[in-house]
Short mmCIF file of C-alpha atoms in Angstrom, two decimals:
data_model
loop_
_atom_site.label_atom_id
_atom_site.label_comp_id
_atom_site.label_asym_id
_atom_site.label_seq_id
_atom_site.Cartn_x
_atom_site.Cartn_y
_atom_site.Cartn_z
CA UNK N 1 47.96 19.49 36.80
CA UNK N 2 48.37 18.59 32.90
CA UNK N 3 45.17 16.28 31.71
CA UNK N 4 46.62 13.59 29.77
CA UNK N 5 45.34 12.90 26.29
CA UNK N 6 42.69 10.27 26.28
CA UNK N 7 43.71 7.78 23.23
CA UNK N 8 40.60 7.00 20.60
CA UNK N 9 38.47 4.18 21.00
CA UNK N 10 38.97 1.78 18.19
CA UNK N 11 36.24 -0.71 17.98
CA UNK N 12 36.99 -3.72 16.32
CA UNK N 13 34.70 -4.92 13.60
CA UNK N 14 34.10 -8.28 13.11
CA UNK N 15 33.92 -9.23 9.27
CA UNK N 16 31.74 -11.56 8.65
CA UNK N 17 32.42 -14.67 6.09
CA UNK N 18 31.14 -13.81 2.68
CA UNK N 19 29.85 -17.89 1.67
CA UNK N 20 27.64 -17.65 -1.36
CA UNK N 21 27.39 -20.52 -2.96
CA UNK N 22 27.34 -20.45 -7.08
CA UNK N 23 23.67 -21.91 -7.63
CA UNK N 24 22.74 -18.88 -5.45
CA UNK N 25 24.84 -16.43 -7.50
CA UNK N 26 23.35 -17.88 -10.72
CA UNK N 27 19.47 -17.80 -9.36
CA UNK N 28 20.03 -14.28 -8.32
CA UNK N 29 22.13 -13.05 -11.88
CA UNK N 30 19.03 -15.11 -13.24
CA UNK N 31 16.24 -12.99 -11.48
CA UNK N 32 17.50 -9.95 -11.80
CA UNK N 33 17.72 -10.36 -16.26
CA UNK N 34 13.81 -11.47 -15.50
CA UNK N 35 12.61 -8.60 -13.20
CA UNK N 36 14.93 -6.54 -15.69
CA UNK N 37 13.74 -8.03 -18.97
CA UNK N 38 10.07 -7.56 -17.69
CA UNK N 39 6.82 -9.81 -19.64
CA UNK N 40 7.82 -7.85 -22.36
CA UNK N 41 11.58 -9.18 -22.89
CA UNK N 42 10.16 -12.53 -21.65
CA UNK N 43 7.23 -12.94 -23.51
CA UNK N 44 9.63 -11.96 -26.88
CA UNK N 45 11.76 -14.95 -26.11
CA UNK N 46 8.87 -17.57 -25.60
CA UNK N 47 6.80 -16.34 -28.60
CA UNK N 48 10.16 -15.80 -31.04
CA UNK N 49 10.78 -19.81 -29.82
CA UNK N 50 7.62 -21.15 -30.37
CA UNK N 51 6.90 -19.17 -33.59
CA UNK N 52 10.42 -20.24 -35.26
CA UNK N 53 9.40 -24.05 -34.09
CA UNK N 54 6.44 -24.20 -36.11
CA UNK N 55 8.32 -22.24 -39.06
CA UNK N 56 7.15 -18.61 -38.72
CA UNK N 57 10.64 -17.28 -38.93
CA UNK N 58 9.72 -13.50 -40.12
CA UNK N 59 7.36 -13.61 -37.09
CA UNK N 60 9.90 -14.55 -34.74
CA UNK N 61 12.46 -12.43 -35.90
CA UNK N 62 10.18 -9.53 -34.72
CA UNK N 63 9.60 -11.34 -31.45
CA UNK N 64 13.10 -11.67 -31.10
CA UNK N 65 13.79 -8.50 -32.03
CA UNK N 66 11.74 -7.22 -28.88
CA UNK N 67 13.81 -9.57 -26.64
CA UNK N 68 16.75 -8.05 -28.13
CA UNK N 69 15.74 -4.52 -28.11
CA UNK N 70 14.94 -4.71 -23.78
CA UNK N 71 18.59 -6.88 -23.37
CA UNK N 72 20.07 -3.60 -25.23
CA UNK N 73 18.08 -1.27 -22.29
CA UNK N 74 19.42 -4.04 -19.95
CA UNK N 75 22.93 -3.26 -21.19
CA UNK N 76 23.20 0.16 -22.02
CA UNK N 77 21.96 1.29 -18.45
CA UNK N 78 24.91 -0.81 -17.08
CA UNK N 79 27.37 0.51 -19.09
CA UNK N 80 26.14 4.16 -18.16
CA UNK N 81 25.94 3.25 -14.12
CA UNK N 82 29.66 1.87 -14.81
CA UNK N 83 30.61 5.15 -16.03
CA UNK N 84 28.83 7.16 -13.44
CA UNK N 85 30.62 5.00 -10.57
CA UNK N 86 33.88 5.85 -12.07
#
């Protein structure tokens, strides 16, 4: 007697609805530049505001030049996992 082939077992996966709304998608792009940008980033931002407010622009172009320089980390490490995924 010949065995018959058994056929595979395909399970079916349910996909589950992807619902996220934009605030959520915003507040999580948000937190991610914070925990990204660090106190440092942060901090550069808050003190290169206040300091250009009360007219200390040289100041605050050095504080904003911190905030700029850890936005360019930010940026360049995207740009090099981008590459690495392709």
């Amino acid at each position: 007697m010949a065995r018959k082939a058994k056929k595979p077992v395909v399970k079916k996966v349910e996909k589950k609805p992807v619902k996220i709304s934009w605030f959520k998608k915003t507040f999580n792009a948000v937190k991610g530049w914070i925990v990204g940008n660090g106190i440092t980033g942060i901090l550069g931002l808050i003190l290169g505001l206040v300091l250009w407010s009360f007219g200390f622009k040289i100041y605050a172009g050095i504080a904003f030049g911190v905030f700029a320089t850890r936005n360019w980390d930010l940026f360049k490490n995207w740009i090099i996992s981008l590459k690495n995924k392709i």
